[in-house]
Coordinates of N, CA and C in Angstrom, one line a residue:
Chain A
S1 N 92.7 40.6 78.1 CA 91.8 41.4 79.5 C 92.3 42.4 79.5
Q2 N 92.2 43.9 80.0 CA 93.1 44.9 80.1 C 93.0 44.8 81.6
Q3 N 92.8 44.0 82.2 CA 93.3 44.0 84.1 C 94.4 44.2 84.1
G4 N 94.2 45.5 85.2 CA 95.6 45.4 85.5 C 95.6 44.3 87.0
E5 N 97.4 43.9 87.3 CA 97.4 43.2 88.3 C 98.4 43.9 89.3
E6 N 98.0 43.8 90.8 CA 98.6 44.8 91.7 C 99.9 43.2 92.3
D7 N 100.9 44.0 92.9 CA 101.8 43.2 93.2 C 102.1 43.6 94.6
P8 N 102.4 43.3 95.6 CA 101.7 42.6 95.9 C 100.7 41.6 95.8
Q9 N 100.0 40.4 96.6 CA 98.7 40.2 97.1 C 98.2 40.8 98.3
A10 N 99.0 41.0 99.1 CA 98.9 41.0 100.4 C 100.3 41.7 101.3
L11 N 100.9 42.6 101.8 CA 101.3 43.4 102.5 C 101.7 43.1 104.0
S12 N 102.5 43.4 104.5 CA 102.4 43.4 106.2 C 103.0 44.1 106.9
I13 N 103.3 45.3 107.4 CA 104.6 46.2 107.9 C 103.9 46.8 109.0
Q14 N 105.0 47.4 109.8 CA 105.2 48.2 110.9 C 104.5 49.6 110.6
E15 N 103.7 50.0 111.4 CA 103.5 51.1 111.7 C 104.7 52.1 111.5
G16 N 104.5 53.3 110.6 CA 105.5 54.1 110.2 C 106.7 54.3 108.8
E17 N 106.4 52.8 108.7 CA 107.3 52.4 107.2 C 105.8 53.2 106.0
N18 N 107.2 53.0 105.3 CA 106.4 52.9 103.8 C 106.2 51.4 103.0
A19 N 104.9 51.7 103.1 CA 104.3 50.3 102.1 C 104.6 51.1 99.9
T20 N 104.6 49.9 99.7 CA 105.0 50.0 98.5 C 104.3 49.0 97.4
M21 N 103.2 49.3 96.8 CA 102.5 48.3 96.2 C 102.7 48.9 94.9
N22 N 102.7 47.9 93.8 CA 102.8 48.1 92.1 C 101.8 47.5 91.6
C23 N 101.4 47.8 90.1 CA 100.1 47.5 89.0 C 100.7 47.6 87.8
S24 N 100.6 46.5 87.3 CA 101.1 46.3 86.2 C 99.5 46.3 85.3
Y25 N 99.8 46.6 84.4 CA 98.5 46.4 82.6 C 98.4 46.1 81.6
K26 N 97.8 45.7 80.4 CA 97.9 45.4 79.4 C 98.0 46.3 78.5
T27 N 97.2 47.1 78.0 CA 97.2 48.2 77.2 C 97.5 49.2 77.3
S28 N 97.0 50.3 76.4 CA 97.2 51.7 76.3 C 96.2 52.5 77.1
I29 N 96.6 53.2 78.2 CA 95.7 53.6 78.9 C 95.7 55.5 78.4
N30 N 94.6 56.1 78.5 CA 94.5 57.5 79.1 C 94.9 58.3 80.8
N31 N 95.1 57.1 81.6 CA 95.3 57.5 83.3 C 95.3 56.5 83.8
L32 N 95.5 56.4 84.7 CA 96.1 55.5 86.1 C 95.4 55.9 86.9
Q33 N 94.4 55.2 87.8 CA 94.2 55.8 89.2 C 94.2 54.6 89.9
W34 N 94.2 55.3 91.6 CA 94.1 54.3 92.5 C 93.6 54.6 93.6
Y35 N 92.3 53.4 94.4 CA 91.9 53.6 95.1 C 91.9 52.8 96.0
R36 N 91.1 52.9 97.6 CA 91.4 52.5 98.5 C 90.3 51.7 98.7
Q37 N 89.9 50.9 99.6 CA 89.1 50.0 99.8 C 88.9 49.7 101.3
N38 N 88.6 50.8 102.9 CA 88.2 49.7 103.7 C 87.6 48.7 103.7
S39 N 87.4 47.1 104.7 CA 86.9 46.4 104.4 C 85.3 46.0 104.7
G40 N 85.1 45.7 103.8 CA 83.1 45.6 104.0 C 82.6 47.2 103.5
R41 N 83.7 47.6 102.5 CA 82.5 49.4 102.1 C 83.5 49.7 100.8
G42 N 83.1 50.7 99.9 CA 83.4 50.7 99.1 C 84.4 51.5 98.7
L43 N 84.8 51.4 97.5 CA 86.0 52.5 97.2 C 86.1 53.9 97.3
V44 N 87.6 54.1 97.8 CA 87.5 55.2 97.6 C 88.6 56.1 96.4
H45 N 88.3 57.5 96.1 CA 89.8 57.6 95.3 C 90.4 58.6 95.7
L46 N 91.8 58.0 95.4 CA 92.8 57.9 95.8 C 93.8 59.3 95.1
I47 N 94.2 59.1 93.7 CA 94.3 59.8 93.4 C 94.8 59.5 91.5
L48 N 95.0 60.1 90.3 CA 95.0 59.9 89.5 C 96.0 60.4 88.7
I49 N 96.8 60.1 87.6 CA 97.5 60.0 87.0 C 97.8 59.9 85.7
R50 N 98.2 60.8 84.8 CA 97.8 61.2 83.1 C 98.9 59.9 82.3
S51 N 98.6 59.8 81.7 CA 99.4 58.7 80.7 C 100.6 59.8 80.4
N52 N 100.6 60.8 80.1 CA 101.6 62.0 80.2 C 102.5 62.5 81.3
E53 N 102.3 62.1 82.5 CA 103.0 62.1 84.4 C 103.7 61.1 84.5
R54 N 104.6 61.3 84.8 CA 105.9 60.1 85.0 C 105.9 60.0 87.1
E55 N 105.4 60.8 87.6 CA 105.3 61.1 88.9 C 104.4 61.8 89.5
K56 N 103.1 61.7 90.6 CA 102.5 62.4 91.2 C 102.6 62.1 93.2
H57 N 102.4 63.5 93.9 CA 102.2 62.9 94.7 C 100.6 63.9 95.2
S58 N 100.5 63.4 96.8 CA 99.5 63.9 97.5 C 99.7 63.2 98.8
G59 N 99.3 64.5 99.4 CA 100.3 63.9 100.8 C 101.3 62.9 101.2
R60 N 100.8 61.5 102.2 CA 101.6 61.1 102.2 C 102.3 59.8 100.6
L61 N 101.1 60.5 99.8 CA 100.9 59.7 98.8 C 102.3 59.9 97.5
R62 N 102.9 58.5 96.9 CA 103.5 58.8 95.8 C 103.0 57.9 94.9
V63 N 102.6 58.6 93.2 CA 102.4 57.2 92.2 C 103.2 57.4 91.2
T64 N 104.1 56.8 90.7 CA 104.1 56.5 89.4 C 104.2 56.1 88.4
L65 N 104.4 56.3 87.2 CA 104.4 55.6 85.9 C 105.1 55.3 84.8
D66 N 105.0 54.4 84.4 CA 106.4 53.9 83.3 C 104.9 53.1 82.4
T67 N 104.7 54.4 81.6 CA 104.1 53.6 80.5 C 104.9 52.6 79.4
S68 N 106.3 52.6 79.4 CA 106.9 51.9 78.4 C 107.1 50.6 78.9
K69 N 107.3 50.6 80.5 CA 106.5 48.9 81.0 C 105.5 48.9 81.1
K70 N 104.2 49.8 81.0 CA 103.0 49.5 81.5 C 102.9 49.2 83.0
S71 N 103.5 50.1 84.1 CA 103.5 50.0 85.3 C 103.6 50.9 85.7
S72 N 102.7 50.9 87.0 CA 102.6 52.4 88.1 C 103.1 51.4 89.0
S73 N 103.4 52.3 90.7 CA 103.3 52.0 91.6 C 103.2 53.3 92.8
L74 N 102.5 52.7 94.0 CA 102.1 53.9 95.1 C 102.5 53.2 96.1
L75 N 103.5 54.5 96.7 CA 103.8 54.1 97.6 C 103.3 55.4 98.9
I76 N 103.2 55.1 99.8 CA 102.1 55.4 101.6 C 103.5 55.3 102.2
T77 N 104.2 56.7 102.7 CA 105.2 57.1 103.5 C 104.5 57.4 104.7
A78 N 105.5 56.7 105.6 CA 105.1 57.3 107.3 C 103.4 56.0 107.5
S79 N 103.1 55.5 107.2 CA 102.2 54.6 107.3 C 101.3 54.6 108.4
R80 N 100.5 54.6 108.6 CA 99.4 54.6 109.7 C 98.8 53.3 110.0
A81 N 97.7 53.0 111.0 CA 96.5 51.6 111.4 C 95.7 52.2 110.2
A82 N 95.4 53.5 110.3 CA 94.5 54.1 109.4 C 94.6 53.9 107.5
D83 N 95.6 53.1 107.6 CA 96.1 53.2 106.1 C 95.8 51.8 105.5
T84 N 95.4 50.7 106.8 CA 95.4 49.5 107.2 C 94.0 49.2 105.5
A85 N 94.0 48.4 104.9 CA 93.1 48.6 103.7 C 93.4 48.1 102.3
S86 N 92.6 47.5 101.8 CA 93.1 47.3 100.0 C 93.1 48.1 99.5
Y87 N 94.0 47.8 98.0 CA 94.0 49.2 97.5 C 94.3 48.7 96.1
F88 N 93.7 49.1 94.9 CA 93.2 49.6 94.0 C 93.8 49.7 92.8
C89 N 94.5 49.7 92.0 CA 94.7 50.5 90.5 C 93.2 49.7 89.6
A90 N 93.0 51.1 88.5 CA 92.3 51.1 87.6 C 92.5 51.5 86.6
T91 N 92.8 51.4 85.7 CA 92.9 51.7 84.2 C 91.7 52.0 83.5
D92 N 92.2 53.0 82.5 CA 90.3 53.4 82.0 C 90.3 53.1 80.6
Y93 N 89.0 53.1 79.6 CA 89.1 53.1 78.4 C 87.5 54.0 78.3
F94 N 87.1 54.6 77.5 CA 86.3 55.2 77.2 C 84.7 53.6 76.3
L95 N 83.6 54.3 76.9 CA 82.8 53.4 76.3 C 82.5 54.7 75.4
I96 N 80.8 54.4 75.3 CA 80.2 55.0 74.7 C 79.3 56.3 75.4
Q97 N 78.9 57.6 74.2 CA 78.5 58.5 75.1 C 78.8 59.1 76.3
G98 N 80.6 59.0 75.7 CA 81.6 59.9 76.7 C 81.6 59.2 78.2
A99 N 81.2 57.9 78.8 CA 81.2 57.1 79.7 C 82.7 56.3 80.0
Q100 N 83.3 56.5 81.3 CA 85.2 56.1 81.1 C 84.2 55.1 81.9
K101 N 84.7 53.8 81.5 CA 84.9 52.3 82.1 C 86.3 52.3 82.7
L102 N 86.2 51.9 84.3 CA 87.7 51.7 84.6 C 87.9 49.9 84.8
V103 N 88.8 49.7 84.8 CA 89.2 48.1 84.8 C 89.9 47.8 86.0
F104 N 90.1 47.5 87.3 CA 90.1 47.0 88.2 C 91.0 46.2 88.4
G105 N 92.1 46.3 89.0 CA 93.2 45.3 89.2 C 92.2 44.5 90.5
Q106 N 93.0 43.1 91.3 CA 92.7 42.5 92.4 C 92.9 43.4 93.5
G107 N 94.2 43.9 93.8 CA 94.0 44.4 95.2 C 95.3 44.0 95.2
T108 N 96.0 45.6 96.6 CA 97.1 44.6 97.5 C 96.4 44.8 98.5
R109 N 96.1 44.2 99.2 CA 95.7 44.2 101.1 C 96.8 44.6 101.9
L110 N 96.4 45.5 102.3 CA 97.6 46.3 103.3 C 97.3 46.2 104.4
T111 N 98.1 45.9 105.7 CA 97.6 45.4 107.0 C 99.3 46.4 107.2
I112 N 98.7 47.0 108.4 CA 99.7 48.5 109.6 C 99.6 47.6 110.7
N113 N 100.6 47.0 110.9 CA 101.2 46.3 112.4 C 101.2 47.9 113.4
P114 N 100.3 47.7 114.8 CA 100.5 49.0 115.5 C 102.1 48.7 116.1
Chain B
D1 N 80.5 67.3 99.2 CA 81.3 66.1 98.9 C 79.8 65.2 97.7
V2 N 80.7 64.7 97.3 CA 79.2 63.8 96.6 C 79.7 62.1 97.4
K3 N 78.2 62.1 97.2 CA 77.8 61.1 98.0 C 76.4 60.2 97.5
V4 N 77.2 58.7 97.3 CA 76.1 57.8 96.6 C 75.8 56.7 98.4
T5 N 74.5 57.1 98.1 CA 73.9 55.9 98.8 C 73.7 54.8 97.6
Q6 N 73.5 53.5 98.7 CA 73.2 52.7 98.4 C 72.1 51.8 99.4
S7 N 70.6 51.3 98.5 CA 69.5 50.9 99.8 C 69.7 50.0 101.4
S8 N 70.9 49.3 100.6 CA 70.6 48.3 102.0 C 72.6 47.6 101.7
R9 N 73.1 47.9 103.2 CA 74.2 47.3 103.6 C 74.3 45.8 103.5
Y10 N 73.0 44.7 103.9 CA 73.2 43.4 104.0 C 71.9 43.1 103.3
L11 N 71.7 41.6 102.3 CA 70.6 41.3 102.1 C 70.4 39.6 101.9
V12 N 69.8 39.6 101.9 CA 69.9 38.2 102.3 C 68.2 37.2 101.5
K13 N 68.5 36.9 100.2 CA 66.9 36.3 99.7 C 67.3 35.1 99.3
R14 N 66.6 34.5 98.5 CA 65.6 33.1 98.9 C 66.3 32.8 96.9
T15 N 66.8 32.2 96.4 CA 66.7 31.7 95.5 C 65.7 31.8 94.4
G16 N 65.4 32.0 93.2 CA 64.1 32.4 92.7 C 63.7 33.7 92.5
E17 N 63.9 34.6 93.6 CA 63.1 36.0 94.3 C 63.9 36.9 93.2
K18 N 62.9 38.0 93.3 CA 63.6 39.0 92.3 C 63.7 39.9 93.1
V19 N 65.1 40.7 92.8 CA 65.8 41.4 94.0 C 66.2 42.3 93.7
F20 N 65.8 43.8 94.4 CA 66.1 45.4 93.6 C 67.4 45.8 94.1
L21 N 68.2 46.1 93.8 CA 69.5 47.3 94.4 C 69.1 48.4 94.1
E22 N 68.9 49.3 95.2 CA 69.1 50.7 94.3 C 70.3 51.2 95.2
C23 N 70.7 52.4 94.1 CA 71.3 53.5 94.4 C 71.3 54.8 93.9
V24 N 71.3 55.8 94.4 CA 71.5 57.0 94.7 C 72.6 58.0 94.5
Q25 N 72.6 59.1 93.8 CA 73.9 59.6 94.0 C 72.9 61.2 94.0
D26 N 73.9 61.9 94.8 CA 73.9 63.5 94.7 C 74.3 65.0 94.0
M27 N 74.7 64.4 93.0 CA 75.6 65.3 92.7 C 75.4 65.2 90.9
D28 N 74.2 65.4 90.5 CA 74.5 65.6 89.1 C 74.8 64.7 88.3
H29 N 75.4 63.5 88.9 CA 76.4 62.9 88.0 C 76.0 62.3 86.4
E30 N 75.9 62.6 85.8 CA 75.6 61.5 84.4 C 75.6 60.1 84.1
N31 N 76.8 60.0 84.7 CA 77.0 58.2 84.2 C 77.0 57.0 85.7
M32 N 76.5 56.1 85.5 CA 76.1 55.5 87.6 C 76.6 53.8 86.3
F33 N 77.3 53.7 87.7 CA 77.8 51.9 87.0 C 77.2 50.8 88.3
W34 N 77.3 49.8 88.2 CA 76.8 48.6 89.1 C 77.9 47.6 88.8
Y35 N 78.9 47.6 89.5 CA 80.0 46.4 89.9 C 79.3 45.0 90.7
R36 N 79.8 44.0 90.7 CA 80.2 43.2 91.4 C 81.3 43.0 91.6
Q37 N 81.7 42.7 93.1 CA 83.0 41.8 93.5 C 83.5 40.8 93.8
D38 N 84.0 40.1 93.7 CA 84.1 38.9 94.4 C 85.6 38.7 94.2
P39 N 86.2 37.8 95.6 CA 87.4 37.7 96.0 C 88.4 36.5 94.8
G40 N 89.2 37.2 94.3 CA 89.9 37.1 93.6 C 89.7 37.1 92.2
L41 N 88.7 37.4 92.0 CA 88.0 38.5 90.8 C 88.1 39.7 90.3
G42 N 88.2 40.6 91.8 CA 87.9 41.7 91.8 C 87.1 42.5 91.3
L43 N 87.0 43.8 90.7 CA 85.3 44.7 90.7 C 85.3 44.1 89.0
R44 N 83.8 43.6 88.6 CA 83.6 43.4 87.1 C 82.1 44.4 86.8
L45 N 82.2 45.2 85.7 CA 81.0 45.8 85.6 C 79.9 45.2 85.3
I46 N 78.8 45.1 85.6 CA 77.6 44.9 84.8 C 76.8 45.5 83.9
Y47 N 76.5 46.7 84.3 CA 75.9 47.4 83.8 C 76.4 48.8 83.9
F48 N 75.9 49.8 83.2 CA 76.2 50.9 83.3 C 75.3 52.0 82.7
S49 N 74.7 53.6 82.6 CA 74.2 54.0 82.4 C 74.3 55.3 82.2
Y50 N 74.6 56.2 80.6 CA 74.6 57.5 80.8 C 74.1 59.0 80.4
D51 N 72.9 58.6 81.1 CA 71.7 59.5 80.8 C 70.3 58.8 81.2
V52 N 69.7 59.6 81.4 CA 68.3 59.0 81.8 C 67.8 58.1 80.7
K53 N 67.0 56.8 81.4 CA 66.6 56.0 80.4 C 67.7 54.9 79.5
M54 N 69.1 55.7 79.2 CA 70.4 54.9 78.3 C 71.0 54.0 79.2
K55 N 71.0 52.5 78.9 CA 71.8 51.7 80.1 C 72.5 50.7 78.6
E56 N 73.5 50.3 79.1 CA 74.1 49.5 78.1 C 75.2 48.5 79.3
K57 N 75.2 47.2 78.8 CA 76.0 46.1 79.0 C 77.2 46.2 79.4
G58 N 77.5 45.8 80.7 CA 79.5 45.7 81.0 C 80.0 44.7 80.4
D59 N 80.8 44.2 81.5 CA 81.1 42.6 80.9 C 80.7 41.3 81.5
I60 N 79.7 41.4 82.7 CA 78.8 40.5 83.6 C 77.5 40.3 83.1
P61 N 76.9 40.9 82.7 CA 75.5 41.4 82.4 C 74.3 40.5 82.6
E62 N 74.4 39.0 82.4 CA 73.9 37.9 82.5 C 73.2 38.0 83.4
G63 N 71.8 37.5 84.0 CA 70.9 37.4 84.5 C 70.7 38.5 85.9
Y64 N 71.4 40.0 85.2 CA 70.7 41.0 85.8 C 70.3 42.4 84.7
S65 N 68.9 43.1 85.0 CA 68.9 44.1 84.6 C 69.0 45.1 84.7
V66 N 68.5 46.7 84.2 CA 69.1 47.8 85.3 C 67.5 49.0 85.2
S67 N 67.5 49.9 85.3 CA 66.6 50.9 85.3 C 67.4 52.1 85.4
R68 N 66.8 52.8 85.3 CA 67.9 54.6 85.4 C 66.3 55.6 84.5
E69 N 65.3 55.3 85.6 CA 63.9 56.6 85.5 C 64.2 57.9 85.7
K70 N 65.4 58.2 86.7 CA 65.0 59.4 86.9 C 67.3 59.8 87.1
K71 N 67.6 60.9 87.0 CA 68.7 60.8 86.7 C 69.8 60.2 87.7
E72 N 69.6 60.5 89.1 CA 70.1 60.4 90.5 C 70.1 58.6 91.0
R73 N 68.9 58.3 90.1 CA 68.4 56.8 91.0 C 68.8 55.6 89.6
F74 N 69.8 54.5 90.6 CA 70.0 53.5 89.3 C 69.8 52.3 90.0
S75 N 69.0 51.5 89.6 CA 68.5 50.1 90.0 C 69.0 49.1 89.4
L76 N 69.9 48.0 90.1 CA 70.0 46.7 89.3 C 68.5 46.0 90.0
I77 N 69.1 45.0 88.9 CA 67.8 44.0 89.1 C 68.1 42.9 89.0
L78 N 68.2 41.9 89.6 CA 68.1 40.1 89.9 C 66.5 39.5 89.5
E79 N 66.8 39.2 88.4 CA 64.9 38.4 87.9 C 64.7 38.1 88.8
S80 N 65.6 36.5 89.0 CA 65.1 35.5 89.6 C 66.4 35.2 90.1
A81 N 66.9 35.3 91.0 CA 68.5 35.5 92.4 C 68.5 34.2 92.0
S82 N 69.8 33.9 91.8 CA 70.4 32.7 92.0 C 71.9 32.7 93.1
T83 N 72.3 31.6 94.2 CA 73.1 31.4 94.6 C 74.4 32.0 93.9
N84 N 74.7 31.7 92.5 CA 76.3 32.3 92.2 C 76.2 33.9 92.2
Q85 N 75.0 34.3 92.4 CA 74.6 36.4 92.4 C 75.2 36.8 93.5
T86 N 75.5 35.4 94.7 CA 75.8 35.7 96.0 C 77.5 36.7 96.1
S87 N 77.7 38.1 96.5 CA 78.0 38.8 96.1 C 78.5 40.5 96.8
M88 N 79.3 40.7 96.5 CA 79.4 42.2 96.7 C 78.8 43.4 96.0
Y89 N 77.9 44.1 95.8 CA 78.0 44.8 94.9 C 77.7 46.3 94.9
L90 N 78.7 46.5 93.9 CA 79.1 48.1 94.4 C 78.2 49.3 93.3
C91 N 77.7 50.5 93.7 CA 77.5 51.0 92.6 C 78.4 52.4 92.8
A92 N 78.5 53.2 91.4 CA 79.9 54.6 91.4 C 78.8 55.5 90.4
S93 N 79.5 56.8 90.5 CA 79.0 57.7 89.7 C 79.8 58.7 88.7
S94 N 79.6 59.0 88.0 CA 81.0 59.7 87.5 C 80.2 61.0 86.5
L95 N 81.1 61.7 86.5 CA 80.4 63.1 85.8 C 80.8 62.7 83.8
W96 N 80.2 63.4 82.9 CA 80.1 63.0 81.8 C 81.7 63.6 81.5
G97 N 81.9 62.5 80.0 CA 83.0 63.2 79.4 C 83.7 63.9 79.4
T98 N 85.2 63.8 80.6 CA 85.8 64.3 80.5 C 87.3 62.9 80.5
S99 N 88.0 63.5 80.5 CA 89.2 62.1 80.0 C 89.9 62.0 81.7
T100 N 89.3 62.3 82.8 CA 90.1 62.2 83.8 C 88.9 61.8 85.0
D101 N 88.2 61.1 84.5 CA 86.6 60.9 85.1 C 87.7 60.1 86.5
T102 N 86.5 60.9 88.0 CA 86.7 59.7 89.1 C 85.4 59.2 89.4
Q103 N 85.5 57.9 89.5 CA 84.3 57.2 89.9 C 84.0 57.0 91.7
Y104 N 83.1 57.6 91.9 CA 82.5 57.7 93.5 C 81.9 56.5 93.7
F105 N 82.2 56.2 94.8 CA 81.5 54.8 95.0 C 80.2 54.4 96.2
G106 N 79.2 54.2 96.4 CA 78.2 53.7 97.8 C 79.3 52.8 98.5
P107 N 78.5 52.3 99.4 CA 79.2 51.6 101.1 C 79.0 50.0 100.5
G108 N 78.6 49.7 99.3 CA 78.5 48.0 98.7 C 77.0 48.0 99.7
T109 N 76.5 47.0 98.7 CA 75.3 45.7 99.5 C 75.9 44.6 99.0
R110 N 76.2 43.6 100.5 CA 76.4 42.6 100.8 C 75.3 41.9 100.3
L111 N 75.2 41.1 98.9 CA 74.0 40.2 99.1 C 74.0 38.6 99.1
T112 N 72.9 38.1 100.0 CA 73.6 36.7 99.9 C 71.9 35.4 99.5
V113 N 72.4 34.9 98.6 CA 71.0 34.2 98.2 C 71.4 33.0 98.3
L114 N 69.9 32.6 99.4 CA 70.4 31.0 99.8 C 69.5 29.7 99.1

């Protein structure tokens, strides 16, 4: 299976601390994406990193990618209560006719304690 | 902003009923997807569509069918609902043919089959 695996499965930290989540995958990728899911809701795209990039920033988010280790990490700095959610990494491969399949890991459940 | 809507947030059906889950996107996306999300199994692709009237099986199509008569609408059909189809169903859409496709998700439908 190409499915990514997130680590840890659950993470609980205090507001203001940094949160780091890791993702490992099994096969070569074009891109890796991170999504957030608030409880009982749909997923929201956070950031995409291409296979030829090593690091990318977006606001308080920092993503790294190590294709030699087939792993990625998502760092959320200065966490807030609103960051409480599940975070998923997704790797891609192409289906027919240009559609792109995303294969999701099982997610890290992040809880920010006030 | 892309908006993906799903016809119901919560749905309760009985075993053997025919169930329709509707998804509509407003950004003229070519690709649309149906996933189910279960604890411990993550998101799994049921079906996808890359054009009107075109559909392809995903990883777990058994017990499901789909319909895409118009570009903006993608329906998931459970021909005869069973209890093992109790799940969260997520619809997503994306543009065609780019290597950096982001998928935009609807809010999800939590289906319970009794």
